[in-house]
XYZ file of C-alpha atoms in Angstrom:
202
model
C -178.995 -145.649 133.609
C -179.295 -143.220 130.216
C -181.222 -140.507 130.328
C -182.165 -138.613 127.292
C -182.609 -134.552 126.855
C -185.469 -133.862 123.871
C -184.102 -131.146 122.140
C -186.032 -131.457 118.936
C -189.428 -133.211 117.683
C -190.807 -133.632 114.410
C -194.221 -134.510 112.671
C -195.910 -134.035 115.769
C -193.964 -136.056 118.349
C -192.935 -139.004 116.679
C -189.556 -138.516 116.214
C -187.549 -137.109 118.110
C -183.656 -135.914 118.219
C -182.146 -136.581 121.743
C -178.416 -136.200 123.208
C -177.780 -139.002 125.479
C -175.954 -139.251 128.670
C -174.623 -141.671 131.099
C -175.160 -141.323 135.066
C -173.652 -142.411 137.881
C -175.655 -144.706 140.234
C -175.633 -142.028 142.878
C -177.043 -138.975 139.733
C -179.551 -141.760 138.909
C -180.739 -142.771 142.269
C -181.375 -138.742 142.718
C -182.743 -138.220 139.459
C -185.557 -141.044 139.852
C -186.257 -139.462 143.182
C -186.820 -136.084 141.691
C -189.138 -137.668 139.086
C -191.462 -139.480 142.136
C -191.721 -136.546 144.442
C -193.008 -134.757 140.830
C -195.365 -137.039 140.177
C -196.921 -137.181 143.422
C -197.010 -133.257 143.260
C -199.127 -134.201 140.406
C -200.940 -136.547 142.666
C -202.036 -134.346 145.019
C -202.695 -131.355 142.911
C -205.412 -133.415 141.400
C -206.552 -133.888 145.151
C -206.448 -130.777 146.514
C -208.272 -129.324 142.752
C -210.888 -132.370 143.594
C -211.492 -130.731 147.857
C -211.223 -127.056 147.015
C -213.256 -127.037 143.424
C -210.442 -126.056 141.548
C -209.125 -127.013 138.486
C -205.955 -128.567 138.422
C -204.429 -125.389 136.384
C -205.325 -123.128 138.556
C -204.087 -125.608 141.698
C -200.515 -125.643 139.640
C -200.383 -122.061 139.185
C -201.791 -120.203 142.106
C -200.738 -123.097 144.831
C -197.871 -125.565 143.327
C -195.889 -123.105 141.444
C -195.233 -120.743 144.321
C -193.715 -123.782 146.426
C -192.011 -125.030 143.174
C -189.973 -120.884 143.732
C -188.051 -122.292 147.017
C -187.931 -125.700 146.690
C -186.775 -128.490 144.178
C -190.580 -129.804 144.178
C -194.026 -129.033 145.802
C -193.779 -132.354 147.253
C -190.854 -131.068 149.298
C -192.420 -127.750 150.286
C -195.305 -129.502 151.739
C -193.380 -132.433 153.500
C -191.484 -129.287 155.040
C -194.708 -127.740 156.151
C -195.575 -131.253 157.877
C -192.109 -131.118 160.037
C -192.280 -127.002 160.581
C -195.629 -126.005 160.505
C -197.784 -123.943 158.315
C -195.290 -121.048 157.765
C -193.662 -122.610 155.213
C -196.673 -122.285 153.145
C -196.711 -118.981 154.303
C -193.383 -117.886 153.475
C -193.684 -119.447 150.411
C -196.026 -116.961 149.039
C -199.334 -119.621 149.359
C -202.233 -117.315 148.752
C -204.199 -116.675 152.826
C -207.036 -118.599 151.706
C -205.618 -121.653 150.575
C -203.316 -122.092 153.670
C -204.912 -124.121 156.290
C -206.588 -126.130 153.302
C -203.643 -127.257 151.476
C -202.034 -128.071 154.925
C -204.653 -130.497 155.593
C -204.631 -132.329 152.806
C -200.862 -132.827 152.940
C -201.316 -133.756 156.314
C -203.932 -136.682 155.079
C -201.923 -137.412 152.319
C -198.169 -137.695 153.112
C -196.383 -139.727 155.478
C -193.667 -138.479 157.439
C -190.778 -141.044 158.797
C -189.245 -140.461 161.232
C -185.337 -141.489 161.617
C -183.020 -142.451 164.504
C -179.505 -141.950 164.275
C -177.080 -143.729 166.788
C -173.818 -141.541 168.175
C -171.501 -142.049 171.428
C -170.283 -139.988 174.217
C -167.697 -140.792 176.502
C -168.031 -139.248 179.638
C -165.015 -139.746 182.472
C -164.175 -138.357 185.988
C -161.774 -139.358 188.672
C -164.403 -138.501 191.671
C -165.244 -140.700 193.840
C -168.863 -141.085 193.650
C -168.688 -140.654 189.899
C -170.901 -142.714 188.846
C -173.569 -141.119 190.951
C -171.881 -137.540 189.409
C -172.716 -138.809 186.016
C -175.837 -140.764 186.143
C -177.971 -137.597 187.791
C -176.062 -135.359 185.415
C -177.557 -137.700 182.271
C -180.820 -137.100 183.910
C -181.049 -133.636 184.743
C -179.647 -133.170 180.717
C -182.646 -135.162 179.413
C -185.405 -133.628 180.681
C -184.666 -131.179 178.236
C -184.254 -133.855 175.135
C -187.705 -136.099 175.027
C -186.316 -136.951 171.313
C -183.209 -138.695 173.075
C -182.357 -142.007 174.405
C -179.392 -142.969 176.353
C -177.295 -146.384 177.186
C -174.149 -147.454 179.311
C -172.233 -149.135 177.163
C -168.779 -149.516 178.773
C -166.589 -146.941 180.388
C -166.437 -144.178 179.720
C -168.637 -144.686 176.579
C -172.441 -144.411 176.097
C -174.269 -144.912 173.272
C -177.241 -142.031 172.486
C -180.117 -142.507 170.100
C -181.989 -139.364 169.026
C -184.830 -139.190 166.706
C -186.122 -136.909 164.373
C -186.941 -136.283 160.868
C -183.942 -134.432 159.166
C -180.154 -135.413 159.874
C -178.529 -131.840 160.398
C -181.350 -131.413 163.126
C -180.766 -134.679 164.782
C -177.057 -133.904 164.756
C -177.641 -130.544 166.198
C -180.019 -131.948 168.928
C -177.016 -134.645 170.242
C -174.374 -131.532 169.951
C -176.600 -129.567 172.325
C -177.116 -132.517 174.593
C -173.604 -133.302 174.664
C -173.073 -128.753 175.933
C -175.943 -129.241 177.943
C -174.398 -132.429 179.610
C -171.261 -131.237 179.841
C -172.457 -128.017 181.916
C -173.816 -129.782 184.277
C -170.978 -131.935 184.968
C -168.435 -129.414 184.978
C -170.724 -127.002 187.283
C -170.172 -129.838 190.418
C -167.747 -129.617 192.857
C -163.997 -129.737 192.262
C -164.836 -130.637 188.527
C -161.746 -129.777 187.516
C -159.399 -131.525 190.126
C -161.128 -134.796 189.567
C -160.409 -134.255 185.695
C -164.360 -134.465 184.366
C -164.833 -134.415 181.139
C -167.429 -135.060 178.390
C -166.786 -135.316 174.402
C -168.554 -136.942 171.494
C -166.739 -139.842 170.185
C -165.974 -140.565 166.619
């Protein structure tokens, strides 16, 4: 892929005087991303000037611009807002009045996936009713993880499945589960004598 930078136009915009230069598949891939989430910025500018009886340059200034200050596009400041709530828009500097509005709309008008991402934990004692050690251990540790799945795989491995919509925060989630499993284990009796342990694999 080439991508041109304008530096220069002439008799009105037809001719122009461009430097080229070459990307990588990877700078491309993000470029043409950038270019999407703009245009459907645009896209839903024109909707929210359409709902609130705006027109769309005072939409871009007074509500796209100020999420355009923290973040690459509006697009992204509102799919934020989706996954953390209104304070985004908040903390952005979104005027009061156009708050719960805006939220709405983005709400009605953007789709939020949400992704899985698959990890393992290996989880090992020398007790001898282990297995009962470990199973009410993986229970007790998920009541606090709804977003989480778990599967025996083979000893001492077990494959976990947590959802959620950005990868740092699904990796976080299985890091905590993993502490949070590994408490419990270790808090049982003689723990340490029957050589419990619990670690995420690679």
């Amino acid at each position: 892929m080439v991508v041109a930078r304008v530096y220069k136009t002439a008799r009105r915009g037809l001719y122009i005087n461009a430097s080229l230069r070459r990307l990588s598949q990877k700078e491309a891939q993000a470029k043409l991303m950038y270019w999407r989430k703009l245009n459907r910025s645009l896209h839903l500018a024109r909707i929210i000037a359409e709902e609130l009886g705006l027109e769309l340059t005072e939409v871009i200034e007074n509500i796209l611009s100020p999420l355009a200050e923290y973040y690459e596009t509006p697009f992204d400041a509102l799919e934020d807002a989706l996954i953390r709530g209104k304070k985004v828009l908040e903390e952005c500097g979104l005027p009061e009045e156009y708050v719960d509005r805006v939220y709405e709309i983005a709400r009605d008008n953007i789709l939020i996936r949400k992704m899985k991402m698959k990890f393992v934990v290996e989880i090992g004692t020398l007790a001898p009713d282990g297995i009962i050690r470990i199973k009410n251990a993986i229970m007790e540790a998920a009541k606090q993880f709804k977003d989480l799945a778990i599967k025996y795989e083979s000893a001492p491995r077990y494959l976990v499945w947590v959802e959620g919509f950005e990868r740092s925060t699904i990796k976080k989630r299985f890091s905590d589960f993993v502490s949070r499993l590994e408490e419990i284990l270790l808090s049982m009796p003689d723990s340490e004598k029957y050589k419990t342990y619990v670690r995420a694999a690679e």
